[in-house]
Coordinates of C-alpha atoms and ligand atoms in Angstrom, one line a residue:
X383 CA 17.8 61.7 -13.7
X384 CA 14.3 60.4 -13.1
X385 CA 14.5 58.0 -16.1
X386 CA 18.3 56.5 -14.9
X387 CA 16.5 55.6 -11.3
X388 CA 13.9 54.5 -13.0
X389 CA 15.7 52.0 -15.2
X390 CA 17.9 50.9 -12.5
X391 CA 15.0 50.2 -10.0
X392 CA 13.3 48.0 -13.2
X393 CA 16.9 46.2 -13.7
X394 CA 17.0 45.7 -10.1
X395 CA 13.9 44.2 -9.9
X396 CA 14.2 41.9 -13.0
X397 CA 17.8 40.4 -10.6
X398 CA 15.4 39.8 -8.0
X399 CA 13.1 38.0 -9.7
X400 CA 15.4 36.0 -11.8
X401 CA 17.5 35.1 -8.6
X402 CA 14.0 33.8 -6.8
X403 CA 13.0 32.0 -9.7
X404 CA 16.7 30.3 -9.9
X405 CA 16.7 29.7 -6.2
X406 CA 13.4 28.1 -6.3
X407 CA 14.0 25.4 -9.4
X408 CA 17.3 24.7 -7.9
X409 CA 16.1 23.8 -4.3
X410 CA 13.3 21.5 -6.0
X411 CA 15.4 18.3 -6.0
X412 CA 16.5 18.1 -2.6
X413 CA 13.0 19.5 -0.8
X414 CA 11.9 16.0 -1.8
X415 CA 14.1 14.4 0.7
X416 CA 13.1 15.2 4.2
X417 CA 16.4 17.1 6.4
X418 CA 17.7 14.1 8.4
X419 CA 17.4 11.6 5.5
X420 CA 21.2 10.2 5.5
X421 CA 20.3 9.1 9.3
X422 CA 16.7 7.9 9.1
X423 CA 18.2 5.9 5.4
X424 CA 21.1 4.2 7.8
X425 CA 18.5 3.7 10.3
X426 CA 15.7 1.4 8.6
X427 CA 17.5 0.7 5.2
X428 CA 19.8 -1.9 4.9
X429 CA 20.6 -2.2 1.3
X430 CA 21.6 1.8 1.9
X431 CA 23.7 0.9 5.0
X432 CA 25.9 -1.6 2.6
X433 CA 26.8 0.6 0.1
X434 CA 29.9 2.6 0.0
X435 CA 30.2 6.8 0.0
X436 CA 29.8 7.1 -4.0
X437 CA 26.6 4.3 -3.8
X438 CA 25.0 6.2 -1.2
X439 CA 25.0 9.6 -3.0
X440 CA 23.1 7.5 -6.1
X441 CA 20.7 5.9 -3.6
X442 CA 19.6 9.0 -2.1
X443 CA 19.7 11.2 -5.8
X444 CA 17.3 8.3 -6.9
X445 CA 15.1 8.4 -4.3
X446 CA 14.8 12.1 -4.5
X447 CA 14.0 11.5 -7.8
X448 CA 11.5 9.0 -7.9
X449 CA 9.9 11.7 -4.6
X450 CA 9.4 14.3 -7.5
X451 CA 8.1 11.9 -10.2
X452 CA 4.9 10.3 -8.0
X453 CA 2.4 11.6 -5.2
X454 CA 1.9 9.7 -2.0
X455 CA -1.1 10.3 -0.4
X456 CA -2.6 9.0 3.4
X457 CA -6.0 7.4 3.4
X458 CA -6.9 7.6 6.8
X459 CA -3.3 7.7 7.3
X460 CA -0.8 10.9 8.1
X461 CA 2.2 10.3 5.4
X462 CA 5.6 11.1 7.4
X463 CA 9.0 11.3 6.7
X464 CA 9.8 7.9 7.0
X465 CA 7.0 6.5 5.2
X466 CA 7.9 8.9 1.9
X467 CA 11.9 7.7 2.4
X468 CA 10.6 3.5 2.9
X469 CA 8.2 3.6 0.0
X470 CA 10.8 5.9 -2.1
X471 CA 13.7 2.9 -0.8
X472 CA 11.1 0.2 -2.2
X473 CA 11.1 1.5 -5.3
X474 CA 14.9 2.4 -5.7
X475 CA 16.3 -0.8 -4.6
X476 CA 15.3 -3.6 -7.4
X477 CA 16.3 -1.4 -10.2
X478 CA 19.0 0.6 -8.3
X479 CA 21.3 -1.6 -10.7
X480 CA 19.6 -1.0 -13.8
X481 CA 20.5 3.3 -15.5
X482 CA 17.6 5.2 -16.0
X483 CA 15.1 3.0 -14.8
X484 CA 11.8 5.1 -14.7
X485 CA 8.3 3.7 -13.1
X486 CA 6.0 5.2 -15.8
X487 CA 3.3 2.7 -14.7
X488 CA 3.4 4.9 -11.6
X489 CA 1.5 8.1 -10.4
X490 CA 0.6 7.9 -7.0
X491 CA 0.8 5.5 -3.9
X492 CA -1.9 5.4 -1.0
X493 CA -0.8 4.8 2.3
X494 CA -3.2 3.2 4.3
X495 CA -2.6 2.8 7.8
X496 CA -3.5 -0.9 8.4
X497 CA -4.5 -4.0 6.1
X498 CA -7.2 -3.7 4.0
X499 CA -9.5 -6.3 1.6
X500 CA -10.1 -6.8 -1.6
X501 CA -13.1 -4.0 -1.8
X502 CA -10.1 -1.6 0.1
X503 CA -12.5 -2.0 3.1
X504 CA -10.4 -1.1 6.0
X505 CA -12.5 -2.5 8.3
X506 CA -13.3 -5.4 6.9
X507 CA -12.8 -8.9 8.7
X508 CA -10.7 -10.5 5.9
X509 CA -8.0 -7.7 6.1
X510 CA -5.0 -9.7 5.1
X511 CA -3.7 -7.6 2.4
X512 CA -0.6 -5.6 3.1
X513 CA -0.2 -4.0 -0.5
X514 CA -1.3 -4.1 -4.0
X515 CA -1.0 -2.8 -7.5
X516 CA -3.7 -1.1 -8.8
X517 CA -5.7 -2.0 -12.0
X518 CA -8.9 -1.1 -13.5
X519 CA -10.2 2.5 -12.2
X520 CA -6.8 2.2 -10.1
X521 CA -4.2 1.9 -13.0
X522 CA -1.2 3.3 -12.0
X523 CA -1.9 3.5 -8.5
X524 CA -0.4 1.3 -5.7
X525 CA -1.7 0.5 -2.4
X526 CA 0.6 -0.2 0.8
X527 CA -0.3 -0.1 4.1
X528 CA 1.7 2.1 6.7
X529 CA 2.0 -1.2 8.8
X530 CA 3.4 -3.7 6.5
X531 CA 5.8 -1.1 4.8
X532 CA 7.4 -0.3 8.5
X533 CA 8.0 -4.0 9.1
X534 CA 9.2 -4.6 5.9
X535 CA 12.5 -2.6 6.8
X536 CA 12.5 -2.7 10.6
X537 CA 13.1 -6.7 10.7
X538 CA 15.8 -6.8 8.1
X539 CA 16.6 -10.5 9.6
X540 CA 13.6 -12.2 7.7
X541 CA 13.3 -12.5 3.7
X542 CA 10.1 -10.4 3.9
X543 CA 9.5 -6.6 2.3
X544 CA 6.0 -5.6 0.7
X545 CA 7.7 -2.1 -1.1
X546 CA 10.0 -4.2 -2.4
X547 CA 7.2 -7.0 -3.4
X548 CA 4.6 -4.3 -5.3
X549 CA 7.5 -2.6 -6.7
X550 CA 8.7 -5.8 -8.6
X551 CA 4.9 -6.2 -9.8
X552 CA 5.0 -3.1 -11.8
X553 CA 8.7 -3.7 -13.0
X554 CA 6.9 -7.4 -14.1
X555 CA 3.8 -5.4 -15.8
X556 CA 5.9 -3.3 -17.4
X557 CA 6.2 -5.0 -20.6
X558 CA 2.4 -5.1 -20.5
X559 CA 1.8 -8.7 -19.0
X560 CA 1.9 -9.9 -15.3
X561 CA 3.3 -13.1 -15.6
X562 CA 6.7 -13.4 -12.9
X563 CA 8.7 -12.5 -16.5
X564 CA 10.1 -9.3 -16.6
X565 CA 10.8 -9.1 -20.1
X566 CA 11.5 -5.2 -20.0
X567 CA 14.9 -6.2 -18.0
X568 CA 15.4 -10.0 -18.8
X569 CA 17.5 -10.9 -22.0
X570 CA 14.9 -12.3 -24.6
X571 CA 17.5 -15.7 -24.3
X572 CA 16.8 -16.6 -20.8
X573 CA 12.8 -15.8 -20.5
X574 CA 12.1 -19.7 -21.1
X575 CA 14.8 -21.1 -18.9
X576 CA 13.5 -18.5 -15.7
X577 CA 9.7 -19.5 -16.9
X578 CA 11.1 -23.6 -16.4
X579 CA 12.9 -22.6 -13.0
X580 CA 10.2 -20.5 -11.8
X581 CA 7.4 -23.8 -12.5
X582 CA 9.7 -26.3 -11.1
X583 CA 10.3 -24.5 -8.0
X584 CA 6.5 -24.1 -7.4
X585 CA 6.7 -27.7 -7.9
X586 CA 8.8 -28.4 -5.2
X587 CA 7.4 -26.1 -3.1
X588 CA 3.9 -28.1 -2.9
X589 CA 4.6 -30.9 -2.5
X590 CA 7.4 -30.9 -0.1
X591 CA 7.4 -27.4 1.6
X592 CA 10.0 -25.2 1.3
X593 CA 11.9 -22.2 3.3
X594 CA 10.8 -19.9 0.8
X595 CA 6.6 -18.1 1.6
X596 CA 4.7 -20.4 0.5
X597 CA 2.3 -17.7 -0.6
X598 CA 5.1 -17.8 -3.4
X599 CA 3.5 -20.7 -4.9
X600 CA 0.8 -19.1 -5.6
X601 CA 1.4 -18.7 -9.0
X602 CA 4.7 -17.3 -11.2
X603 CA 3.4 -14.0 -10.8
X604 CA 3.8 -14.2 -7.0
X605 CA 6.4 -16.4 -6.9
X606 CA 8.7 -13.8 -8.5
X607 CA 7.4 -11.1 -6.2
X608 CA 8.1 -13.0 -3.3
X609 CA 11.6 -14.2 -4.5
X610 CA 12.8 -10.9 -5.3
X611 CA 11.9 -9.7 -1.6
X612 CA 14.5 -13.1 -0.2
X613 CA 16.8 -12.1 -3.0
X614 CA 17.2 -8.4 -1.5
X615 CA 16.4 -8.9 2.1
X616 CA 18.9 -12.4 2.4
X617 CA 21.1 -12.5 -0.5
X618 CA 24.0 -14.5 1.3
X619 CA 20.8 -17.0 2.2
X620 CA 19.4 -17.4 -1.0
X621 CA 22.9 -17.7 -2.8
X622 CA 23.6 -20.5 -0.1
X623 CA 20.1 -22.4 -0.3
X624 CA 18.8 -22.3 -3.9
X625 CA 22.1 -21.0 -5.7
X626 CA 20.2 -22.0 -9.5
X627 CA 17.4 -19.2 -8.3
X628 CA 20.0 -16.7 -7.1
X629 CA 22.2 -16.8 -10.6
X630 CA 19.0 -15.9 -12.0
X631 CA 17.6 -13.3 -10.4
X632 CA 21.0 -11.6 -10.3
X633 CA 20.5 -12.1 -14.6
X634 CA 17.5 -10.1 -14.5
X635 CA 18.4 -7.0 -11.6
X636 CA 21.6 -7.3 -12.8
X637 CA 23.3 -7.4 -9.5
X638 CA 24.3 -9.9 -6.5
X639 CA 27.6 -10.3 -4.3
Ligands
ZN1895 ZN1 1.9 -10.0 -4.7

């Protein structure tokens, strides 16, 4: 009699554990999003706001994703809800498009609270940059600051969003060289005819100005950061103003109205 209780206290015990252990791997996917995500999303994320029922559940499952794949850490800087849902939307939303789509170039992004310079002195006097992608000793690692990432989604009227700028830096160093090509995602038959378009533009854009951030003409490597950020913050705009650009960047995310 002592045996049966015996064995029936071990099984019981072994339904415990494996209904914890069950419990635990199945509630890992959505602890990465905080509770109120669907509200704070249709709050500060417009691309989200525009998509229908179906498009929303593959935003959010993405984002959760990419929240379970790479670390965000503060610098001086308290990471909240918001900030882990912006940084998590920057990421989703230029390869939202594209199946699959996985940022191995990616561990970890440091939120710092304001702009930093190029030694990542935050109290520096030249503090003008808002974000940045890691090399050297920082290789896989992007910088964003808590400031720049808010504004980037709170004025959705401008064509301005750093996430969404460092993230298409890494989808362009992906194929190993930071040039403004994106070879990992643009057809091998159109890399020459974007390299032309992307040159020409910069052209136009010195000598007689343009509506696009000048800081675009920079070089190709910035210009297609900065043209990506129009492209997804004022598609309508950019598809109205510079409709050759437009064709091609929705070539290479593979997507546009
Ligand atoms: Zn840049």
């Amino acid at each position: 009699m002592v045996i049966v209780l015996q064995i029936l206290f071990v099984l019981a015990l072994i339904i415990v554990i494996i209904l914890f252990v069950f419990r635990i791997s199945r509630t890992k996917l959505t602890t990465q999003l905080p509770e109120n995500y669907e509200g704070l999303l249709a709050d500060y994320v417009k691309f989200y706001r525009h998509l229908d029922k179906d498009g929303k559940e593959k935003f959010e499952k993405r984002v959760a994703h990419f929240l379970s794949a790479v670390k965000i850490t503060g610098v001086n800087a308290i990471v909240e809800d918001i900030d882990r849902l912006l940084i998590a939307s920057g990421a989703i939303i230029p390869v939202y498009a594209i199946p699959d789509w996985q940022y191995i170039n990616l561990h970890e992004v440091l939120l710092y609270p304001g702009a930093f310079n190029m030694d990542f002195d935050q109290a520096g006097s030249d503090r003008d940059i808002g974000g940045m992608v890691g090399t050297g000793a920082l290789q896989n690692v992007m910088i964003i600051t808590k400031w720049q990432l808010r504004q980037g989604f709170i004025n959705s009227n401008d064509a301005h969003n750093t996430a969404i700028h460092e993230f298409v830096h890494l989808i362009d160093k992906m194929d190993g060289t930071l040039d403004g090509v994106p070879e990992i995602i643009l057809e091998r038959k159109y890399t020459e005819q974007w390299r032309n378009l992307m040159n020409s533009t910069i052209m136009q854009m010195k000598t007689y100005g343009s509506d696009i951030d000048m800081y675009g003409a920079t070089n190709t490597v910035e210009f297609f950061a900065v043209i990506s950020e129009y492209f997804f913050e004022q598609p309508d705009l950019l598809k109205a103003r510079h409709p050759d650009l437009y064709e091609m960047l929705v070539l290479i995310f593979k997507t546009g109205r």
